[in-house]
Coordinates of N, CA and C in Angstrom, one line a residue:
X1229 N 43.2 19.3 -10.6 CA 42.6 19.0 -9.2 C 42.0 17.7 -9.2
X1230 N 42.3 17.0 -8.2 CA 41.7 15.6 -8.0 C 40.5 15.7 -7.1
X1231 N 39.5 14.9 -7.3 CA 38.3 14.9 -6.5 C 38.2 13.5 -5.9
X1232 N 37.7 13.5 -4.7 CA 37.4 12.2 -4.0 C 36.0 12.0 -3.9
X1233 N 35.6 10.7 -4.1 CA 34.2 10.4 -4.1 C 33.7 10.5 -2.6
X1234 N 32.5 11.0 -2.5 CA 32.0 11.1 -1.1 C 31.6 9.7 -0.7
X1235 N 31.7 9.3 0.6 CA 31.3 8.0 1.1 C 29.8 7.8 0.9
X1236 N 29.4 6.6 0.7 CA 28.0 6.3 0.5 C 27.3 6.7 1.8
X1237 N 26.0 7.1 1.7 CA 25.2 7.4 2.8 C 24.7 6.0 3.4
X1238 N 24.3 6.0 4.7 CA 23.9 4.7 5.2 C 22.8 4.0 4.4
X1239 N 21.9 4.9 3.8 CA 20.8 4.3 3.1 C 21.3 3.6 1.8
X1240 N 22.5 4.1 1.3 CA 23.0 3.5 0.0 C 23.8 2.3 0.3
X1241 N 24.3 2.1 1.4 CA 25.1 0.9 1.7 C 24.3 -0.4 1.7
X1242 N 24.8 -1.4 1.1 CA 24.1 -2.7 1.1 C 24.6 -3.5 2.2
X1243 N 23.8 -4.3 2.9 CA 24.3 -5.2 4.0 C 25.2 -6.2 3.4
X1244 N 26.2 -6.7 4.2 CA 27.1 -7.7 3.8 C 26.3 -9.0 3.5
X1245 N 26.7 -9.8 2.5 CA 26.0 -11.0 2.2 C 25.7 -11.9 3.4
X1246 N 26.7 -12.0 4.4 CA 26.4 -12.8 5.6 C 25.3 -12.3 6.4
X1247 N 25.2 -10.9 6.5 CA 24.1 -10.3 7.2 C 22.8 -10.6 6.5
X1248 N 22.7 -10.5 5.2 CA 21.5 -10.7 4.5 C 21.0 -12.2 4.7
X1249 N 22.0 -13.1 4.7 CA 21.6 -14.5 4.9 C 21.1 -14.7 6.3
X1250 N 21.7 -14.1 7.3 CA 21.3 -14.2 8.6 C 19.8 -13.7 8.8
X1251 N 19.6 -12.5 8.1 CA 18.3 -11.9 8.2 C 17.2 -12.8 7.6
X1252 N 17.6 -13.4 6.5 CA 16.6 -14.3 5.8 C 16.4 -15.6 6.6
X1253 N 17.4 -16.1 7.2 CA 17.2 -17.3 8.1 C 16.3 -17.0 9.3
X1254 N 16.5 -15.8 9.9 CA 15.7 -15.4 11.0 C 14.2 -15.2 10.5
X1255 N 14.1 -14.6 9.4 CA 12.7 -14.4 8.8 C 12.0 -15.8 8.7
X1256 N 12.7 -16.8 8.1 CA 12.1 -18.1 7.8 C 11.8 -18.8 9.2
X1257 N 12.7 -18.6 10.1 CA 12.5 -19.2 11.4 C 11.2 -18.6 12.1
X1258 N 11.1 -17.3 12.0 CA 9.9 -16.7 12.6 C 8.6 -17.1 11.9
X1259 N 8.6 -17.2 10.6 CA 7.4 -17.7 9.8 C 7.1 -19.1 10.2
X1260 N 8.1 -20.0 10.3 CA 7.8 -21.4 10.6 C 7.3 -21.5 12.0
X1261 N 7.8 -20.7 12.9 CA 7.3 -20.7 14.3 C 5.9 -20.2 14.4
X1262 N 5.6 -19.1 13.7 CA 4.3 -18.6 13.7 C 3.2 -19.5 13.1
X1263 N 3.6 -20.2 12.0 CA 2.7 -21.2 11.4 C 2.4 -22.3 12.3
X1264 N 3.4 -22.8 13.0 CA 3.1 -23.9 14.0 C 2.2 -23.4 15.1
X1265 N 2.5 -22.3 15.7 CA 1.7 -21.8 16.8 C 0.3 -21.4 16.4
X1266 N 0.2 -20.7 15.3 CA -1.1 -20.2 14.9 C -2.0 -21.4 14.5
X1267 N -1.4 -22.4 13.9 CA -2.2 -23.6 13.5 C -2.7 -24.4 14.7
X1268 N -1.9 -24.5 15.7 CA -2.4 -25.2 16.9 C -3.2 -24.4 17.9
X1269 N -2.9 -23.1 18.0 CA -3.5 -22.3 19.1 C -4.3 -21.2 18.6
X1270 N -4.3 -20.9 17.3 CA -5.1 -19.7 16.8 C -4.3 -18.4 16.9
X1271 N -4.9 -17.4 16.5 CA -4.3 -16.1 16.4 C -4.0 -15.4 17.7
X1272 N -4.5 -16.0 18.8 CA -4.3 -15.4 20.1 C -2.8 -15.5 20.6
X1273 N -2.0 -16.2 19.9 CA -0.6 -16.4 20.3 C 0.1 -15.1 20.2
X1274 N 0.9 -14.7 21.3 CA 1.5 -13.4 21.3 C 2.8 -13.4 20.4
X1275 N 3.2 -12.2 20.1 CA 4.4 -12.0 19.3 C 5.6 -12.5 20.2
X1276 N 5.6 -12.3 21.5 CA 6.7 -12.7 22.3 C 6.8 -14.2 22.3
X1277 N 5.7 -14.9 22.3 CA 5.7 -16.4 22.3 C 6.3 -16.9 21.0
X1278 N 5.9 -16.2 19.9 CA 6.5 -16.6 18.6 C 8.0 -16.3 18.5
X1279 N 8.4 -15.2 19.1 CA 9.9 -15.0 19.1 C 10.6 -16.1 19.9
X1280 N 10.1 -16.5 21.0 CA 10.7 -17.6 21.8 C 10.7 -18.9 21.0
X1281 N 9.6 -19.2 20.4 CA 9.5 -20.4 19.6 C 10.5 -20.4 18.4
X1282 N 10.7 -19.3 17.8 CA 11.7 -19.1 16.7 C 13.1 -19.1 17.2
X1283 N 13.3 -18.8 18.5 CA 14.7 -18.7 19.0 C 15.3 -17.4 18.6
X1284 N 14.5 -16.3 18.5 CA 15.1 -15.0 18.2 C 14.6 -14.0 19.3
X1285 N 15.2 -12.9 19.4 CA 14.8 -11.8 20.3 C 13.6 -11.0 19.8
X1286 N 13.0 -10.3 20.7 CA 11.8 -9.5 20.3 C 12.2 -8.5 19.3
X1287 N 13.4 -7.9 19.5 CA 13.9 -6.9 18.5 C 14.1 -7.4 17.1
X1288 N 14.6 -8.6 17.0 CA 14.7 -9.3 15.7 C 13.4 -9.5 15.1
X1289 N 12.4 -10.0 15.8 CA 11.1 -10.2 15.3 C 10.5 -8.8 14.8
X1290 N 10.7 -7.8 15.6 CA 10.2 -6.5 15.2 C 10.8 -5.9 13.9
X1291 N 12.1 -6.2 13.8 CA 12.8 -5.8 12.5 C 12.2 -6.5 11.3
X1292 N 11.9 -7.7 11.4 CA 11.4 -8.5 10.3 C 9.9 -8.2 10.1
X1293 N 9.1 -8.1 11.2 CA 7.7 -7.9 11.1 C 7.3 -6.8 12.1
X1294 N 7.1 -5.6 11.7 CA 6.9 -4.5 12.6 C 5.6 -4.6 13.4
X1295 N 4.6 -5.3 12.8 CA 3.3 -5.4 13.4 C 2.8 -6.8 13.3
X1296 N 1.8 -7.1 14.1 CA 1.1 -8.5 14.0 C 0.5 -8.7 12.7
X1297 N -0.1 -7.6 12.1 CA -0.7 -7.8 10.8 C 0.2 -8.1 9.7
X1298 N 1.5 -7.6 9.8 CA 2.5 -7.9 8.8 C 2.8 -9.4 8.9
X1299 N 2.9 -9.9 10.1 CA 3.3 -11.3 10.2 C 2.1 -12.2 9.7
X1300 N 0.9 -11.9 10.1 CA -0.2 -12.6 9.7 C -0.3 -12.6 8.1
X1301 N -0.1 -11.5 7.5 CA -0.1 -11.4 6.1 C 0.9 -12.3 5.4
X1302 N 2.1 -12.4 6.0 CA 3.1 -13.3 5.4 C 2.8 -14.8 5.7
X1303 N 2.4 -15.1 6.9 CA 2.1 -16.5 7.3 C 1.0 -17.1 6.4
X1304 N -0.1 -16.3 6.2 CA -1.3 -16.9 5.5 C -1.4 -16.5 4.1
X1305 N -0.4 -16.0 3.4 CA -0.5 -15.6 2.0 C -0.8 -16.8 1.2
X1306 N -0.2 -18.0 1.4 CA -0.5 -19.1 0.6 C -1.9 -19.7 0.8
X1307 N -2.3 -19.6 2.0 CA -3.7 -20.1 2.4 C -4.7 -19.2 1.8
X1308 N -4.5 -17.9 1.7 CA -5.4 -17.0 1.1 C -5.5 -17.2 -0.4
X1309 N -4.3 -17.6 -1.0 CA -4.3 -18.0 -2.4 C -5.2 -19.2 -2.6
X1310 N -5.1 -20.2 -1.7 CA -5.9 -21.4 -1.9 C -7.4 -21.0 -1.7
X1311 N -7.7 -20.1 -0.8 CA -9.1 -19.7 -0.6 C -9.6 -19.0 -1.9
X1312 N -8.9 -18.2 -2.5 CA -9.3 -17.6 -3.8 C -9.4 -18.6 -4.9
X1313 N -8.5 -19.6 -4.9 CA -8.5 -20.6 -5.9 C -9.8 -21.5 -5.7
X1314 N -10.2 -21.7 -4.5 CA -11.4 -22.5 -4.2 C -12.6 -21.9 -4.9
X1315 N -12.7 -20.5 -4.8 CA -13.8 -19.8 -5.5 C -13.7 -20.0 -7.0
X1316 N -12.5 -19.9 -7.5 CA -12.4 -20.0 -9.0 C -12.8 -21.4 -9.4
X1317 N -12.4 -22.4 -8.6 CA -12.7 -23.8 -8.9 C -14.2 -24.0 -8.9
X1318 N -14.9 -23.4 -7.9 CA -16.3 -23.6 -7.8 C -17.1 -22.9 -8.9
X1319 N -16.6 -21.8 -9.4 CA -17.2 -21.1 -10.5 C -17.0 -21.9 -11.8
X1320 N -15.9 -22.7 -11.9 CA -15.6 -23.5 -13.1 C -16.5 -24.7 -13.2
X1321 N -17.2 -25.1 -12.1 CA -18.0 -26.3 -12.1 C -19.3 -26.0 -12.9
X1322 N -19.6 -26.9 -13.9 CA -20.8 -26.6 -14.7 C -22.1 -26.7 -14.0
X1323 N -22.1 -27.3 -12.8 CA -23.3 -27.4 -11.9 C -23.1 -26.4 -10.8
X1324 N -23.8 -25.2 -10.8 CA -23.6 -24.2 -9.8 C -23.9 -24.6 -8.4
X1325 N -24.9 -25.5 -8.2 CA -25.1 -26.0 -6.8 C -24.0 -26.9 -6.4
X1326 N -23.5 -27.7 -7.2 CA -22.4 -28.6 -6.9 C -21.2 -27.8 -6.6
X1327 N -21.0 -26.7 -7.3 CA -19.9 -25.8 -7.1 C -20.0 -25.1 -5.8
X1328 N -21.2 -24.7 -5.4 CA -21.5 -24.0 -4.2 C -21.2 -25.0 -3.0
X1329 N -21.7 -26.2 -3.0 CA -21.4 -27.1 -2.0 C -19.9 -27.4 -1.9
X1330 N -19.2 -27.6 -3.0 CA -17.8 -27.8 -3.0 C -17.0 -26.7 -2.3
X1331 N -17.4 -25.5 -2.6 CA -16.7 -24.3 -2.0 C -16.9 -24.3 -0.5
X1332 N -18.2 -24.4 -0.1 CA -18.4 -24.4 1.4 C -17.6 -25.5 2.1
X1333 N -17.6 -26.7 1.6 CA -16.9 -27.8 2.2 C -15.4 -27.5 2.2
X1334 N -14.9 -27.0 1.1 CA -13.4 -26.8 1.0 C -12.9 -25.8 1.9
X1335 N -13.7 -24.7 2.0 CA -13.2 -23.6 2.9 C -13.3 -23.9 4.3
X1336 N -14.4 -24.6 4.7 CA -14.5 -25.1 6.1 C -13.5 -26.1 6.4
X1337 N -13.1 -26.9 5.5 CA -12.0 -27.9 5.7 C -10.7 -27.2 5.9
X1338 N -10.5 -26.1 5.2 CA -9.2 -25.3 5.4 C -9.2 -24.7 6.8
X1339 N -10.4 -24.3 7.3 CA -10.4 -23.8 8.7 C -10.1 -25.0 9.7
X1340 N -10.7 -26.1 9.4 CA -10.4 -27.3 10.4 C -9.0 -27.7 10.4
X1341 N -8.3 -27.5 9.3 CA -6.9 -27.9 9.2 C -5.9 -27.0 9.9
X1342 N -6.4 -25.8 10.2 CA -5.5 -24.7 10.7 C -6.3 -23.7 11.5
X1343 N -6.1 -23.8 12.8 CA -6.9 -22.9 13.7 C -6.6 -21.4 13.4
X1344 N -5.4 -21.1 13.1 CA -5.1 -19.7 12.7 C -5.8 -19.3 11.5
X1345 N -5.9 -20.1 10.5 CA -6.6 -19.7 9.3 C -8.1 -19.7 9.5
X1346 N -8.6 -20.6 10.5 CA -10.0 -20.5 10.9 C -10.3 -19.1 11.4
X1347 N -9.4 -18.6 12.2 CA -9.5 -17.2 12.8 C -9.4 -16.1 11.7
X1348 N -8.5 -16.3 10.8 CA -8.3 -15.3 9.7 C -9.5 -15.1 8.9
X1349 N -10.2 -16.2 8.5 CA -11.4 -16.1 7.7 C -12.6 -15.6 8.5
X1350 N -12.5 -15.5 9.8 CA -13.6 -15.0 10.6 C -13.3 -13.5 11.1
X1351 N -12.2 -13.0 10.6 CA -11.8 -11.6 11.0 C -11.4 -10.8 9.8
X1352 N -11.0 -9.6 10.0 CA -10.5 -8.7 8.9 C -9.3 -8.0 9.5
X1353 N -8.4 -7.7 8.5 CA -7.1 -7.1 8.9 C -6.8 -6.0 7.9
X1354 N -7.4 -4.8 8.1 CA -7.2 -3.7 7.1 C -5.8 -3.4 6.7
X1355 N -4.9 -3.5 7.7 CA -3.5 -3.2 7.4 C -2.8 -4.3 6.6
X1356 N -3.3 -5.5 6.5 CA -2.7 -6.5 5.7 C -3.3 -6.5 4.3
X1357 N -2.7 -5.6 3.5 CA -3.3 -5.3 2.2 C -3.4 -6.5 1.2
X1358 N -2.3 -7.3 1.1 CA -2.3 -8.4 0.2 C -3.3 -9.5 0.6
X1359 N -3.4 -9.7 1.9 CA -4.3 -10.7 2.4 C -5.7 -10.3 2.1
X1360 N -6.0 -9.0 2.4 CA -7.4 -8.5 2.2 C -7.7 -8.4 0.7
X1361 N -6.7 -8.2 -0.1 CA -6.9 -8.2 -1.5 C -7.4 -9.5 -2.0
X1362 N -6.8 -10.6 -1.5 CA -7.2 -11.9 -1.9 C -8.6 -12.3 -1.4
X1363 N -8.8 -11.8 -0.2 CA -10.2 -12.0 0.4 C -11.3 -11.4 -0.5
X1364 N -11.0 -10.1 -0.9 CA -11.9 -9.4 -1.8 C -12.1 -10.1 -3.1
X1365 N -11.1 -10.7 -3.6 CA -11.2 -11.4 -4.9 C -12.1 -12.6 -4.7
X1366 N -11.9 -13.4 -3.6 CA -12.7 -14.5 -3.3 C -14.1 -14.1 -3.1
X1367 N -14.3 -13.0 -2.4 CA -15.7 -12.5 -2.1 C -16.4 -12.2 -3.4
X1368 N -15.8 -11.5 -4.3 CA -16.5 -11.2 -5.6 C -16.9 -12.5 -6.3
X1369 N -16.0 -13.5 -6.3 CA -16.3 -14.7 -7.0 C -17.5 -15.4 -6.3
X1370 N -17.5 -15.3 -4.9 CA -18.6 -16.0 -4.2 C -19.9 -15.3 -4.5
X1371 N -20.0 -14.0 -4.7 CA -21.2 -13.3 -5.1 C -21.8 -13.9 -6.4
X1372 N -20.9 -14.1 -7.3 CA -21.3 -14.7 -8.6 C -21.8 -16.2 -8.4
X1373 N -21.1 -16.9 -7.5 CA -21.5 -18.3 -7.2 C -22.9 -18.3 -6.6
X1374 N -23.2 -17.4 -5.7 CA -24.5 -17.3 -5.1 C -25.6 -17.1 -6.2
X1375 N -25.3 -16.1 -7.0 CA -26.3 -15.7 -8.1 C -26.6 -16.9 -9.0
X1376 N -25.5 -17.7 -9.3 CA -25.7 -18.8 -10.2 C -26.5 -19.9 -9.5
X1377 N -26.2 -20.2 -8.3 CA -26.9 -21.3 -7.5 C -28.3 -20.9 -7.3
X1378 N -28.6 -19.6 -7.1 CA -30.0 -19.2 -6.9 C -30.8 -19.2 -8.2
X1379 N -30.1 -18.9 -9.3 CA -30.8 -18.9 -10.6 C -31.1 -20.3 -11.0
X1380 N -30.3 -21.3 -10.5 CA -30.6 -22.7 -10.8 C -31.7 -23.3 -9.9
X1381 N -32.1 -22.5 -8.9 CA -33.3 -22.9 -8.1 C -32.9 -23.8 -6.9
X1382 N -31.6 -24.0 -6.6 CA -31.3 -24.9 -5.6 C -30.8 -24.2 -4.3
X1383 N -30.4 -22.9 -4.4 CA -30.0 -22.2 -3.2 C -31.1 -21.2 -2.9
X1384 N -31.5 -21.1 -1.6 CA -32.6 -20.3 -1.2 C -32.4 -18.8 -1.6
X1385 N -33.5 -18.2 -2.0 CA -33.4 -16.8 -2.5 C -33.0 -15.8 -1.4
X1386 N -33.2 -16.2 -0.1 CA -32.8 -15.3 0.9 C -31.4 -15.5 1.5
X1387 N -30.7 -16.4 0.8 CA -29.3 -16.6 1.2 C -28.5 -15.4 0.7
X1388 N -27.6 -14.9 1.6 CA -26.7 -13.7 1.2 C -25.3 -14.0 1.6
X1389 N -24.4 -13.2 1.1 CA -23.0 -13.4 1.4 C -22.7 -13.3 2.9
X1390 N -23.5 -12.5 3.6 CA -23.4 -12.4 5.1 C -23.5 -13.8 5.8
X1391 N -24.3 -14.7 5.2 CA -24.5 -16.0 5.7 C -23.2 -16.8 5.7
X1392 N -22.4 -16.5 4.7 CA -21.1 -17.2 4.6 C -20.2 -16.7 5.8
X1393 N -20.2 -15.4 6.0 CA -19.4 -14.9 7.2 C -19.9 -15.5 8.5
X1394 N -21.2 -15.6 8.7 CA -21.7 -16.2 9.9 C -21.3 -17.7 10.0
X1395 N -21.3 -18.4 8.9 CA -20.9 -19.8 8.9 C -19.4 -19.9 9.2
X1396 N -18.6 -19.1 8.7 CA -17.1 -19.1 8.9 C -16.8 -18.8 10.4
X1397 N -17.6 -17.8 11.0 CA -17.4 -17.5 12.4 C -17.8 -18.7 13.2
X1398 N -19.0 -19.3 12.9 CA -19.5 -20.5 13.7 C -18.5 -21.6 13.5
X1399 N -18.0 -21.9 12.3 CA -17.1 -23.0 12.1 C -15.8 -22.8 12.9
X1400 N -15.3 -21.6 12.9 CA -14.1 -21.3 13.6 C -14.3 -21.6 15.1
X1401 N -15.4 -21.3 15.7 CA -15.7 -21.6 17.0 C -15.8 -23.1 17.3
X1402 N -16.4 -23.8 16.4 CA -16.5 -25.3 16.5 C -15.2 -25.9 16.4
X1403 N -14.3 -25.5 15.5 CA -13.0 -26.0 15.3 C -12.2 -25.8 16.6
X1404 N -12.2 -24.6 17.2 CA -11.5 -24.3 18.4 C -12.0 -25.1 19.6
X1405 N -13.3 -25.3 19.7 CA -13.9 -26.0 20.8 C -13.7 -27.5 20.8
X1406 N -13.7 -28.1 19.6 CA -13.7 -29.5 19.5 C -12.4 -30.1 18.9
X1407 N -11.4 -29.4 18.8 CA -10.2 -29.8 18.0 C -9.6 -31.2 18.5
X1408 N -9.6 -31.4 19.8 CA -9.1 -32.6 20.3 C -10.1 -33.7 20.6
X1409 N -11.3 -33.3 21.1 CA -12.3 -34.2 21.6 C -13.1 -34.7 20.4
X1410 N -13.5 -33.9 19.5 CA -14.4 -34.3 18.3 C -13.9 -33.5 17.1
X1411 N -12.8 -33.8 16.5 CA -12.2 -33.0 15.5 C -13.0 -33.0 14.2
X1412 N -14.0 -33.9 14.0 CA -14.8 -33.9 12.8 C -16.2 -33.2 13.0
X1413 N -16.4 -32.6 14.2 CA -17.7 -32.0 14.5 C -18.0 -30.9 13.5
X1414 N -17.0 -30.3 12.9 CA -17.3 -29.2 11.9 C -18.1 -29.7 10.7
X1415 N -17.8 -31.0 10.4 CA -18.5 -31.6 9.2 C -20.0 -31.7 9.4
X1416 N -20.4 -32.0 10.6 CA -21.8 -32.0 11.0 C -22.4 -30.6 10.9
X1417 N -21.7 -29.6 11.4 CA -22.2 -28.3 11.2 C -22.4 -27.9 9.8
X1418 N -21.4 -28.2 9.0 CA -21.5 -27.8 7.5 C -22.7 -28.5 6.9
X1419 N -22.8 -29.8 7.2 CA -24.0 -30.6 6.6 C -25.3 -30.0 7.0
X1420 N -25.5 -29.6 8.2 CA -26.7 -29.1 8.7 C -27.0 -27.7 8.0
X1421 N -25.9 -26.9 7.9 CA -26.1 -25.6 7.3 C -26.4 -25.7 5.8
X1422 N -25.8 -26.6 5.1 CA -26.2 -26.8 3.7 C -27.7 -27.1 3.6
X1423 N -28.2 -27.9 4.5 CA -29.6 -28.2 4.5 C -30.5 -27.0 4.7
X1424 N -30.0 -26.1 5.5 CA -30.7 -24.8 5.8 C -30.6 -23.9 4.5
X1425 N -29.6 -24.0 3.8 CA -29.4 -23.1 2.6 C -30.2 -23.6 1.4
X1426 N -30.4 -24.9 1.3 CA -31.0 -25.5 0.1 C -32.5 -25.3 0.0
X1427 N -33.0 -25.2 -1.2 CA -34.4 -25.2 -1.4 C -35.0 -26.6 -1.3
X1428 N -36.3 -26.8 -1.0 CA -36.9 -28.1 -0.8 C -36.7 -29.0 -2.0
X1429 N -36.3 -30.2 -1.7 CA -36.1 -31.2 -2.8 C -34.8 -31.2 -3.4
X1430 N -33.9 -30.3 -3.0 CA -32.5 -30.3 -3.6 C -31.7 -31.4 -3.1
X1431 N -30.9 -32.0 -4.0 CA -30.0 -33.1 -3.6 C -28.9 -32.5 -2.7
X1432 N -28.6 -33.3 -1.7 CA -27.6 -32.9 -0.7 C -26.6 -34.1 -0.4
X1433 N -25.4 -33.8 -0.1 CA -24.5 -34.9 0.3 C -25.0 -35.5 1.6
X1434 N -24.6 -36.8 1.9 CA -25.0 -37.4 3.2 C -24.6 -36.6 4.4
X1435 N -25.4 -36.6 5.4 CA -25.1 -35.9 6.6 C -24.2 -36.7 7.5
X1436 N -23.1 -36.0 7.9 CA -22.1 -36.6 8.8 C -22.8 -37.0 10.1
X1437 N -22.3 -38.1 10.7 CA -22.8 -38.6 11.9 C -22.5 -37.5 13.0
X1438 N -23.4 -37.4 14.0 CA -23.2 -36.4 15.0 C -22.1 -36.9 16.0
X1439 N -21.3 -36.0 16.6 CA -20.2 -36.5 17.5 C -20.9 -37.2 18.7
X1440 N -20.1 -38.1 19.3 CA -20.6 -38.8 20.5 C -20.8 -37.9 21.6
X1441 N -21.8 -38.2 22.5 CA -22.0 -37.4 23.7 C -20.8 -37.2 24.5
X1442 N -20.0 -38.3 24.7 CA -18.8 -38.2 25.5 C -17.8 -37.3 24.9
X1443 N -17.6 -37.3 23.6 CA -16.7 -36.4 23.0 C -17.1 -34.9 23.2
X1444 N -18.3 -34.6 23.0 CA -18.8 -33.2 23.2 C -18.7 -32.8 24.6
X1445 N -18.9 -33.8 25.5 CA -18.8 -33.5 27.0 C -17.3 -33.1 27.3
X1446 N -16.4 -33.9 26.7 CA -15.0 -33.5 27.0 C -14.6 -32.1 26.4
X1447 N -15.2 -31.8 25.3 CA -14.9 -30.5 24.7 C -15.5 -29.4 25.6
X1448 N -16.7 -29.6 26.1 CA -17.3 -28.7 27.0 C -16.5 -28.5 28.3
X1449 N -16.0 -29.6 28.8 CA -15.2 -29.5 30.0 C -13.9 -28.7 29.8
X1450 N -13.3 -28.9 28.6 CA -12.1 -28.1 28.3 C -12.4 -26.7 28.2
X1451 N -13.5 -26.3 27.6 CA -13.9 -24.9 27.5 C -14.1 -24.2 28.8
X1452 N -14.6 -25.0 29.8 CA -14.9 -24.5 31.1 C -13.7 -24.4 32.0
X1453 N -12.6 -25.1 31.6 CA -11.5 -25.1 32.5 C -10.7 -23.8 32.4
X1454 N -10.3 -23.2 33.5 CA -9.5 -22.0 33.4 C -8.2 -22.2 32.7
X1455 N -7.6 -21.2 32.1 CA -6.4 -21.3 31.4 C -5.2 -21.6 32.3
X1456 N -4.3 -22.5 31.9 CA -3.2 -22.8 32.8 C -2.1 -21.8 32.6
X1457 N -1.0 -21.9 33.3 CA 0.1 -21.0 33.2 C 0.8 -21.1 31.8
X1458 N 0.8 -22.4 31.2 CA 1.3 -22.5 29.9 C 0.5 -21.8 28.8
X1459 N -0.8 -21.8 29.0 CA -1.7 -21.2 28.1 C -1.5 -19.6 28.2
X1460 N -1.2 -19.2 29.4 CA -1.1 -17.7 29.6 C 0.0 -17.1 28.7
X1461 N 1.1 -17.9 28.5 CA 2.2 -17.4 27.8 C 1.9 -17.2 26.3
X1462 N 0.8 -17.8 25.8 CA 0.5 -17.8 24.4 C -0.2 -16.6 24.0
X1463 N -0.8 -15.8 24.9 CA -1.6 -14.6 24.5 C -1.0 -13.3 25.0
X1464 N -1.4 -12.3 24.3 CA -0.9 -10.9 24.7 C -1.8 -10.4 25.8
X1465 N -3.0 -10.8 25.9 CA -4.0 -10.2 26.8 C -4.0 -10.8 28.2
X1466 N -3.2 -11.9 28.4 CA -3.3 -12.5 29.7 C -2.0 -12.4 30.4

C-alpha cells in the first residue's frame, strides 16, 4: 500500500522568498517613517500618518506592528540601548559627581536631538517589554550613581530618583516648546537644575546663556497658536 503525505497546514508553510523580502522592505519603510515623524513631531503622530509617510496601507502597518507600543519599542530600541550605556559610562567615571553631571547632560541631549525620545523618557509603556527592560536597567544604575555622588558630598542628600523623572518631563516640555525658536534652551534648564542638585561649594560647569527674549516670545506665540489642518493629521486625538 502506498501512502501519500498530507499537505502542510497553513501554519507550516513558509512564505515565498519574494513575499518575505517585501514584508521586510515594508517593515523598514515603516520604521524609517516613524523615526522621522517621531523625531520631528513627538509621539503624538498617528499610526495612520506613519502609514502614509511610509507609503503603505493601514493593514500593512497593522500586520508589521499590531500596536503603537510595538512600533515604539522597535523604533527606540537603539536609543534605549544608548540610554542604558550612558548610565554605565557614568558609573565607570572615577569621580561620581562628574559622572552624575555627565549622565544628566547626555540624557537631556538625547531628548533634545529627538522629540520622540524626549517623550519616551517622560512616559512608560508597560506593553513594550524590551524598552522597559532597558529603562529598568538604566534606572538601577542611576540609583547607584545617586548613592555614590551623595556619599562624595557633592549631591544633595534629599535628591531622589523621582527628581530625574521630573527633570526629564520638564526637559521634554522645553524641547517641544522651543525646538525652532530657541533650540538650546534645554541647556539652560539643565544647568540651573544641576545648581539646585549640588551641595554648596560644589564645582559646576559654566551656566549656559539664557535664550533671547525674542526667541522665547516666538516660542510662546507658537504654543498659543491653534493647530493647523496639517498638524491635525499628525495625531490620533484630533
